[in-house]
GROMACS .gro file of C-alpha atoms in nm:
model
  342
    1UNK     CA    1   1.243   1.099   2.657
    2UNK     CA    2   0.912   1.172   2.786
    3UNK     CA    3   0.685   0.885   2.873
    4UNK     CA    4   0.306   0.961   2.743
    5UNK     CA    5   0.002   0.758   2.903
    6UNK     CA    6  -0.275   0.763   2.705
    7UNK     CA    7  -0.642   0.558   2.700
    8UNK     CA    8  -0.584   0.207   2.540
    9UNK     CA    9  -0.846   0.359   2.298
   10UNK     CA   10  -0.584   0.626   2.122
   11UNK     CA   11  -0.236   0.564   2.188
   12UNK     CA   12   0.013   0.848   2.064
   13UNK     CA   13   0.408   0.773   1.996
   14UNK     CA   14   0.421   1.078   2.186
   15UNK     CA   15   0.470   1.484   2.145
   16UNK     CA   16   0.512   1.629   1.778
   17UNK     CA   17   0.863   1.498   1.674
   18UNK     CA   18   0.910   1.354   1.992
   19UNK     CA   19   0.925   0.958   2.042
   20UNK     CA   20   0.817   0.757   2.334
   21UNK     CA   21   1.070   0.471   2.479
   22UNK     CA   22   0.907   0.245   2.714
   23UNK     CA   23   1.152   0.087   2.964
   24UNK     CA   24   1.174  -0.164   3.227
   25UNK     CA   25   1.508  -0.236   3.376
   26UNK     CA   26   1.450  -0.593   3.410
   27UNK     CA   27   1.403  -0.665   3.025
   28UNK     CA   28   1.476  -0.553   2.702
   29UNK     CA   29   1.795  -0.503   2.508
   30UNK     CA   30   2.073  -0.444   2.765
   31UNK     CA   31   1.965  -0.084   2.776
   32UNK     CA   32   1.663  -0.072   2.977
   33UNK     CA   33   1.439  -0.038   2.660
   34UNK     CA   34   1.184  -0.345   2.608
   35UNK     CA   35   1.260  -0.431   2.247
   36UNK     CA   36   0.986  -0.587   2.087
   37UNK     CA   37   1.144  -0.598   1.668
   38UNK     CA   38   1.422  -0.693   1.459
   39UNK     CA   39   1.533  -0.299   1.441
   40UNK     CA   40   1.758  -0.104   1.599
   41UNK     CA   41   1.558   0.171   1.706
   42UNK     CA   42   1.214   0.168   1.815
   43UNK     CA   43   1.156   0.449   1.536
   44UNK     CA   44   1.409   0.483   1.241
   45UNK     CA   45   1.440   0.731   0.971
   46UNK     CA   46   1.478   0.667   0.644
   47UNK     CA   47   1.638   0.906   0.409
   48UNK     CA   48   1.737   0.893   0.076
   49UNK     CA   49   1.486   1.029  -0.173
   50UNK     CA   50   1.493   1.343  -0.301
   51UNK     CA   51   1.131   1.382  -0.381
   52UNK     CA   52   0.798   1.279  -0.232
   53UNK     CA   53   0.747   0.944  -0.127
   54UNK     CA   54   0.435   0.796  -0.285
   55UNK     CA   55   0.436   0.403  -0.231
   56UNK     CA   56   0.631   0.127   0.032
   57UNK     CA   57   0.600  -0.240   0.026
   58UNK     CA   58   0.750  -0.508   0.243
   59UNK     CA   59   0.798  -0.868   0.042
   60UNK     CA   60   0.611  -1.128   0.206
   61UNK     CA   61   0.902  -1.275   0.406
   62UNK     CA   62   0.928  -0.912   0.555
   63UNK     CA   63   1.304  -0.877   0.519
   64UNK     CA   64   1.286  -0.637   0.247
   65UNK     CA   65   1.095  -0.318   0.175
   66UNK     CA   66   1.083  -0.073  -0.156
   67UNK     CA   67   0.974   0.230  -0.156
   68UNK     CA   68   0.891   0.482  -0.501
   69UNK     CA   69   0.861   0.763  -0.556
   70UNK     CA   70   0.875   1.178  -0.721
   71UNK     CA   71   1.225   1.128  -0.789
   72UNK     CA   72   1.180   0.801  -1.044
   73UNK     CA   73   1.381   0.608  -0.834
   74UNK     CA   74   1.278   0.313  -0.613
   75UNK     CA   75   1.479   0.206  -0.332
   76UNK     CA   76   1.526  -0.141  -0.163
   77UNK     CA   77   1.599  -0.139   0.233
   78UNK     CA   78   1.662  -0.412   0.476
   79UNK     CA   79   1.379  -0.415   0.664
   80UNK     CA   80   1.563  -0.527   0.999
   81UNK     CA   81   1.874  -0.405   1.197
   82UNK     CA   82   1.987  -0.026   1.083
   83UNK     CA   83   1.753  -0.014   0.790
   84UNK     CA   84   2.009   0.052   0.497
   85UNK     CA   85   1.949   0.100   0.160
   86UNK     CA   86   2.106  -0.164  -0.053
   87UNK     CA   87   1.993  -0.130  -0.388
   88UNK     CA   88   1.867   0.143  -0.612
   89UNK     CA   89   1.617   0.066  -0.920
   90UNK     CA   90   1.611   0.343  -1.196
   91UNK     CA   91   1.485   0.349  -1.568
   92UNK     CA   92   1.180   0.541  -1.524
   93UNK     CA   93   1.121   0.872  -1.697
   94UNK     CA   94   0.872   1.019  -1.410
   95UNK     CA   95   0.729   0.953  -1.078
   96UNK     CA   96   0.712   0.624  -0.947
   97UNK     CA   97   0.340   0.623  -0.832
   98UNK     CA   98   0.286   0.266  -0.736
   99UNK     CA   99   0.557  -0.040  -0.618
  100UNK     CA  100   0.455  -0.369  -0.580
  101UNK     CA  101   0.677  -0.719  -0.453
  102UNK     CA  102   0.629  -1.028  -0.692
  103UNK     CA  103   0.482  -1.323  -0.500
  104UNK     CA  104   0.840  -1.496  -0.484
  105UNK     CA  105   1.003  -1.166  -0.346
  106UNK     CA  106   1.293  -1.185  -0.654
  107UNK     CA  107   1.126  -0.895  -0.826
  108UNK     CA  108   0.944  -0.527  -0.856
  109UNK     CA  109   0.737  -0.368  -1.034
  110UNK     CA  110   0.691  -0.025  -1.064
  111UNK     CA  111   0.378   0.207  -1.208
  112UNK     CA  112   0.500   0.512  -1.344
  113UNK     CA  113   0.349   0.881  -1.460
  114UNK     CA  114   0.536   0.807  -1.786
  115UNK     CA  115   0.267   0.543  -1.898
  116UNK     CA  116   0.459   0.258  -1.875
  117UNK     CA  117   0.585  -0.064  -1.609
  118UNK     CA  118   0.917  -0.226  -1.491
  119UNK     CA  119   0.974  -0.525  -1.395
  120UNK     CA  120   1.233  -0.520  -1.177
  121UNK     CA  121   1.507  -0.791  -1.020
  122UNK     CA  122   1.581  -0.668  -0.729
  123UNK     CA  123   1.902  -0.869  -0.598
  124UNK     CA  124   2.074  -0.699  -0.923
  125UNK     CA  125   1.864  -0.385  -0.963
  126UNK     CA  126   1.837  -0.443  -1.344
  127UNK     CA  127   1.486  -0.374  -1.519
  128UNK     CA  128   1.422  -0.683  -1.709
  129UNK     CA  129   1.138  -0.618  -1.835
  130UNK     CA  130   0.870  -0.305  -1.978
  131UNK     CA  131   0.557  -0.313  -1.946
  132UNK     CA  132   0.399  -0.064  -2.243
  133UNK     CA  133   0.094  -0.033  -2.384
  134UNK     CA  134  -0.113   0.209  -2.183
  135UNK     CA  135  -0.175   0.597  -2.316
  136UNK     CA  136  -0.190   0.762  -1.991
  137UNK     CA  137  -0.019   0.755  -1.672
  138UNK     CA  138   0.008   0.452  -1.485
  139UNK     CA  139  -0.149   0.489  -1.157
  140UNK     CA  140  -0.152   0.144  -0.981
  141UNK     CA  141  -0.006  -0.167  -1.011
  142UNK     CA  142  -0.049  -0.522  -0.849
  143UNK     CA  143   0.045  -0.866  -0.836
  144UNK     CA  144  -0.103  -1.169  -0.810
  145UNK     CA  145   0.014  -1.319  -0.461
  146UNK     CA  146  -0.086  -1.659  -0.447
  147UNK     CA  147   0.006  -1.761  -0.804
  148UNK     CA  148   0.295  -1.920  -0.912
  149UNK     CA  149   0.280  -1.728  -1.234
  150UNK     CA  150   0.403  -1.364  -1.193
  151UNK     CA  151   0.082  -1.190  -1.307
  152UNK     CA  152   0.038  -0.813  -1.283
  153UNK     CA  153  -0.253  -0.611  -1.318
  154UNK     CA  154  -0.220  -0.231  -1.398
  155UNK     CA  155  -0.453   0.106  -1.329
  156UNK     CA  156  -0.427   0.354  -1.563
  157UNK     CA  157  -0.574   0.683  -1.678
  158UNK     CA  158  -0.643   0.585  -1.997
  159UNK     CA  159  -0.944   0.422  -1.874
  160UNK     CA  160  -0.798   0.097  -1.870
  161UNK     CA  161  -0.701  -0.181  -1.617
  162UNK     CA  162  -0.448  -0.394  -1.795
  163UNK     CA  163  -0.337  -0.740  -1.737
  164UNK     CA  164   0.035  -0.856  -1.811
  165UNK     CA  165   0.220  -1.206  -1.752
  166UNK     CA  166   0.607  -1.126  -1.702
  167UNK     CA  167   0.677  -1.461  -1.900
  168UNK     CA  168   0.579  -1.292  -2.226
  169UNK     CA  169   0.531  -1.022  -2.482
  170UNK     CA  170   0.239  -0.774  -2.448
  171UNK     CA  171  -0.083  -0.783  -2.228
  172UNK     CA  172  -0.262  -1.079  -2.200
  173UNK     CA  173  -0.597  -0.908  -2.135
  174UNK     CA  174  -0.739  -0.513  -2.127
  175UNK     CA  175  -1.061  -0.440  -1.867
  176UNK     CA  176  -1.224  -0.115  -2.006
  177UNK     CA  177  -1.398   0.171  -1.793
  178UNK     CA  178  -1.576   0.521  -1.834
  179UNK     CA  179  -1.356   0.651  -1.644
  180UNK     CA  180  -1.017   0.720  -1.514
  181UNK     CA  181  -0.898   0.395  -1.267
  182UNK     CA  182  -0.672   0.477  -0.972
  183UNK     CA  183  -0.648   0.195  -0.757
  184UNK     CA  184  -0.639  -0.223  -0.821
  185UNK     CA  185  -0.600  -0.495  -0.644
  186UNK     CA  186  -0.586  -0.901  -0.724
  187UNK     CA  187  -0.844  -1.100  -0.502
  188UNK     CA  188  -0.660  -1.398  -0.359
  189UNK     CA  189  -0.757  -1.676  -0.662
  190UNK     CA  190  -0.574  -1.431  -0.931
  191UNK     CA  191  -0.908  -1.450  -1.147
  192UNK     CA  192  -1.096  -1.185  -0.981
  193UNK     CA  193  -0.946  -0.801  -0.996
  194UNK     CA  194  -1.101  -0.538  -0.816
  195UNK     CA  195  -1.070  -0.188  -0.949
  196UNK     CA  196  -1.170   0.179  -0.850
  197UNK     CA  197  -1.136   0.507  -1.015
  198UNK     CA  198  -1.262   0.902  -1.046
  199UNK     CA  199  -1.648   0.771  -1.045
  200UNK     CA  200  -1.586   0.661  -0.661
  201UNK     CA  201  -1.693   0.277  -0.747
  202UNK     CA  202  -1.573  -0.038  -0.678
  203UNK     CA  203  -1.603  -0.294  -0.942
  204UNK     CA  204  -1.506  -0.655  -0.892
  205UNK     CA  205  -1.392  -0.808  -1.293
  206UNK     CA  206  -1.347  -1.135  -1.339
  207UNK     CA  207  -1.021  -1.186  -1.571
  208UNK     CA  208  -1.064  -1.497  -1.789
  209UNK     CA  209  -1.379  -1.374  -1.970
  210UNK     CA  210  -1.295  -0.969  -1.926
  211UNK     CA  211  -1.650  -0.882  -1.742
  212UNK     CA  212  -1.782  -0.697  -1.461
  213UNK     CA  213  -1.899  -0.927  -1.187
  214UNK     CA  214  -2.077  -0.651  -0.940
  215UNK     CA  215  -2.036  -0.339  -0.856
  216UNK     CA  216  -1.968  -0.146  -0.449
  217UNK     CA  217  -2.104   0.206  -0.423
  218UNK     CA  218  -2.068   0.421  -0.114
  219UNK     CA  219  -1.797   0.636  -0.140
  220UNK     CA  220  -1.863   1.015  -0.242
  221UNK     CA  221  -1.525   1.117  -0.431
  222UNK     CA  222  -1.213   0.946  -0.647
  223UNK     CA  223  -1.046   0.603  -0.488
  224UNK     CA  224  -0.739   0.624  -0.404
  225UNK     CA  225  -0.622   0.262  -0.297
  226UNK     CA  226  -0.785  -0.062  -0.276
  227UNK     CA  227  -0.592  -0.352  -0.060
  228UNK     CA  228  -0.695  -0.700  -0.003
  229UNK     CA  229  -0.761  -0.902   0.352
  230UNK     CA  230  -0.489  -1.077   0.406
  231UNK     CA  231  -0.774  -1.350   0.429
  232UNK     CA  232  -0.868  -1.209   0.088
  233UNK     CA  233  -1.217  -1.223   0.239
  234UNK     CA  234  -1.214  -0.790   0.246
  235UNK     CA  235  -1.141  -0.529   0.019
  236UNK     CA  236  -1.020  -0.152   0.170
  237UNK     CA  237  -1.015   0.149   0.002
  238UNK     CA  238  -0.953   0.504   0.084
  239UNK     CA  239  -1.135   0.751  -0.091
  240UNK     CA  240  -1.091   1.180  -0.091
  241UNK     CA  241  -1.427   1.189   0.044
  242UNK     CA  242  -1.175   1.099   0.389
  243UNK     CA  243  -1.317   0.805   0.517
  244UNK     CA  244  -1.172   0.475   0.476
  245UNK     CA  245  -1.419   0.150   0.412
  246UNK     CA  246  -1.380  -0.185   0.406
  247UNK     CA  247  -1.614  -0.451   0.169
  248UNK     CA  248  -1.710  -0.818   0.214
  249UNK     CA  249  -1.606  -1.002  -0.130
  250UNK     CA  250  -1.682  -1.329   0.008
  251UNK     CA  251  -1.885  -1.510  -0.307
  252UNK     CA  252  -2.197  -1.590  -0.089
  253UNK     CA  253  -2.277  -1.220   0.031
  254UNK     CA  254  -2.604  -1.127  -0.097
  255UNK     CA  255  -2.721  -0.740  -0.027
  256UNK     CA  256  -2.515  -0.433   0.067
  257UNK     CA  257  -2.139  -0.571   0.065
  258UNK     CA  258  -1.987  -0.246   0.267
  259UNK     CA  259  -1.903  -0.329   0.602
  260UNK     CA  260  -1.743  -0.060   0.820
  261UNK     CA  261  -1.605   0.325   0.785
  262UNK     CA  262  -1.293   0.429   0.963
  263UNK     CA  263  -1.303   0.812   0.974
  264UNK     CA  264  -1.014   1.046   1.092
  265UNK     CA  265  -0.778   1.102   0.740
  266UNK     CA  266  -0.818   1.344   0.580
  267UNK     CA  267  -0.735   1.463   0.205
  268UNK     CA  268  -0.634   1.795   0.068
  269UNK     CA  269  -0.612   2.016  -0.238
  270UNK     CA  270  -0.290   1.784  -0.367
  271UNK     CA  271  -0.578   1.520  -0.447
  272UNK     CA  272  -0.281   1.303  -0.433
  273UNK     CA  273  -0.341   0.879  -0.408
  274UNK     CA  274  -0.351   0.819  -0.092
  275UNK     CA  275  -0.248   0.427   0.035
  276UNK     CA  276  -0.442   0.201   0.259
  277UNK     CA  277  -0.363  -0.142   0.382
  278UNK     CA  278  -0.436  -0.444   0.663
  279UNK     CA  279  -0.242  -0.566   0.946
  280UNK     CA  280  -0.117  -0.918   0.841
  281UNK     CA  281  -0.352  -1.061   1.105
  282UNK     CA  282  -0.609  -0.836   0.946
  283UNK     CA  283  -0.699  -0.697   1.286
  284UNK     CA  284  -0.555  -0.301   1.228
  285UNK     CA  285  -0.597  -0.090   0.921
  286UNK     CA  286  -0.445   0.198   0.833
  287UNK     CA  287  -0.423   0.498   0.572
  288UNK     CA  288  -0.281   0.755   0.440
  289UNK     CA  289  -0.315   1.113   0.549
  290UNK     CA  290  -0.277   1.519   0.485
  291UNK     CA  291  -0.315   1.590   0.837
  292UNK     CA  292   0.112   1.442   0.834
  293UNK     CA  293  -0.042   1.204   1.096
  294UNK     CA  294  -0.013   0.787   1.092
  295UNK     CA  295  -0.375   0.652   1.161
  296UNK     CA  296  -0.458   0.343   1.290
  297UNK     CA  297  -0.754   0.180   1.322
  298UNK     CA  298  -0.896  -0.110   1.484
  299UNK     CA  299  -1.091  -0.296   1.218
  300UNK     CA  300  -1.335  -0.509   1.439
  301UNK     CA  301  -1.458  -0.161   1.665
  302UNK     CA  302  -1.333   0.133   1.432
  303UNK     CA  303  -1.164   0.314   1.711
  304UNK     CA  304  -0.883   0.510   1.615
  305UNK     CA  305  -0.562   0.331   1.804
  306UNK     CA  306  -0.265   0.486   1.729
  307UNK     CA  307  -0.233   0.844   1.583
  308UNK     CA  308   0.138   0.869   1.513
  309UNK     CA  309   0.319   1.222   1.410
  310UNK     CA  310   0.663   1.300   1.271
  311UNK     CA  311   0.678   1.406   0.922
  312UNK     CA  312   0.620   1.732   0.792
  313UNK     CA  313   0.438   1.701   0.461
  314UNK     CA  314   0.096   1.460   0.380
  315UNK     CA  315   0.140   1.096   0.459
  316UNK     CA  316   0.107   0.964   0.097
  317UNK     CA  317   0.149   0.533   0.213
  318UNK     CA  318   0.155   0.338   0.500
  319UNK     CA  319   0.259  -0.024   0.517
  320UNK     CA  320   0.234  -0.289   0.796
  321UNK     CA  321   0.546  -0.517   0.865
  322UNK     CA  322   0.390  -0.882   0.762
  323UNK     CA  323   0.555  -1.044   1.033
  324UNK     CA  324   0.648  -0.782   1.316
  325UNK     CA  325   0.452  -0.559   1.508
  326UNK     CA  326   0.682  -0.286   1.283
  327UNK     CA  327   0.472   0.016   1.075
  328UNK     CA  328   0.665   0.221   0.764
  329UNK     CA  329   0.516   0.541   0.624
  330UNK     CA  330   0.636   0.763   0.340
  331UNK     CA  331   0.559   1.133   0.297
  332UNK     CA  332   0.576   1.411   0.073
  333UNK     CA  333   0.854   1.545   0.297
  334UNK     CA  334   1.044   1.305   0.162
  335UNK     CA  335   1.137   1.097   0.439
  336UNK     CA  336   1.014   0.750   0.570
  337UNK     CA  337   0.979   0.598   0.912
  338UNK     CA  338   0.958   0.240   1.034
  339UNK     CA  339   0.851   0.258   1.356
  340UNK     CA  340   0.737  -0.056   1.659
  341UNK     CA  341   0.415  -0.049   1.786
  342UNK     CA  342   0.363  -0.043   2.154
   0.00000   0.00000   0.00000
């Protein structure tokens, strides 16, 4: 293996295809190699779908992760050790655009290009629940993390956000736009939703009385992804305009709430949606990509850090281990990789 040294500023994993192994012979594993995960490679593979990957999630005790995709299948991995797939989820009549962990990490729910939701358990792999009601595809899905209650909220094209409670029958509440919605995310007291669609605006909703709180303009073209701080004092989103922006949705912020651009991803004719998410200590972001590069991004300068190659198609979602210093991306080649950061 070739050893790369590059500017603290931009750190690459190394040539295309190529991976860099950092060793010291007086630490590590046994082998010379300074380990610094749970896995068993500094970069692992993942294969098993047989169409593009559009959406990974760890759970929040970071020993699982699910990934969904073109095929209608979502897959559940260990997220330590070799990485094996231990459980297949299937029901689903086309893609699986959007995957998201329940807050008690027993089930999954999936958003779907055939309009409707599952509700996963994942230990058994048996849907126990659908989610129906919208008209057009599904494009998003998310859960409420800090509520004991397992609330979802759903993006659709029907022009609809939709709220659901996996305890009963039906929605429990419908949030109507002008427009197509793409992305959603729960703030962090499960009464605000944020939401963002084909007119390139963010709109924060507040879910007990169904109404638009404020909206966050600065983007030029659809939303792709909105993810919250793990603070739950941010929103990101990635946008096909290709730049990346973070918002302040703290209650007190009067004035322009956009706070920074990270620039680098890029977009392409697929107009596929595109991921985004924080580090769990909020300090990285990173997005998805055409360019079949991992970007990362350090959120308090905006300097690129890492700009990570390997796959061979556009970098459709990246996902930050929420307790390691671990990354996983998924791709439209089909593969995914779960890599360390150095």
């Amino acid at each position: 293996m070739t050893t790369v040294e590059q500017p603290a500023s931009k750190r690459f994993r190394g040539e295309e295809g190529t991976v860099v192994e950092y060793s010291n012979p007086a630490a590590g594993d046994g082998s010379g190699n300074i380990r610094t995960s749970s896995l068993d490679q500094p970069t692992m593979k993942l294969t098993g779908h047989k169409g593009s990957v559009y959406a990974l999630q760890y759970d929040a005790t970071g020993e699982m992760l699910v990934s969904g995709g073109f095929d209608m299948t979502c897959l559940l991995w260990n997220a330590s050790g070799s990485c094996e797939n231990y459980n297949s989820l299937e029901g689903h009549k086309n893609a699986i655009l959007d995957v998201k962990w329940s807050a008690d990490s027993e089930h999954v729910v999936t958003a779907s290009a055939d309009k409707n939701l599952g509700w996963f358990h994942a230990n058994s792999g048996t849907r126990v629940k659908r989610f129906q009601g919208h008209t057009g595809i599904v494009n998003a899905v998310d859960t409420a993390k800090t509520s004991t209650a397992p609330l979802v909220v759903s993006a659709s094209d029907d022009k609809t956000c939709r709220l659901w409670d996996a305890r009963i029958r039906g929605e429990t509440g419908t949030l109507l736009h002008d427009y197509q919605v793409t992305s959603v995310a729960f703030a962090d007291e499960t009464h605000t939703v944020y939401t963002g669609g084909i007119d390139n605006t963010i709109v924060a909703w507040d879910i007990r009385k169904q109404e638009k709180l404020y909206a966050m303009k600065g983007h030029t073209d659809t939303i792709t992804c909105l993810s919250l701080h793990p603070n739950g004092t941010h929103v990101l989103s990635n946008s096909m305009d290709g730049t990346i922006k973070s918002w302040d949705v703290r209650p007190f912020v009067t004035g322009k709430r956009h706070d920074k651009t990270f620039a680098g991803a890029t977009h392409n004719a697929e107009k596929g949606l595109l991921k985004c998410a924080w580090s769990a200590d909020g300090k990285m972001v990173t997005g998805g990509s055409a360019d079949r590069m991992v970007h990362i991004w350090d959120e308090l300068t905006t300097e690129e850090l890492y700009l990570l190659p390997g796959h061979t198609g556009c970098v459709n979602t990246v996902v930050f281990h929420p307790k390691e210093n671990i990354i996983a991306s998924g791709a439209s080649d089909k593969t995914i990789y779960v890599g360390e950061l150095g």
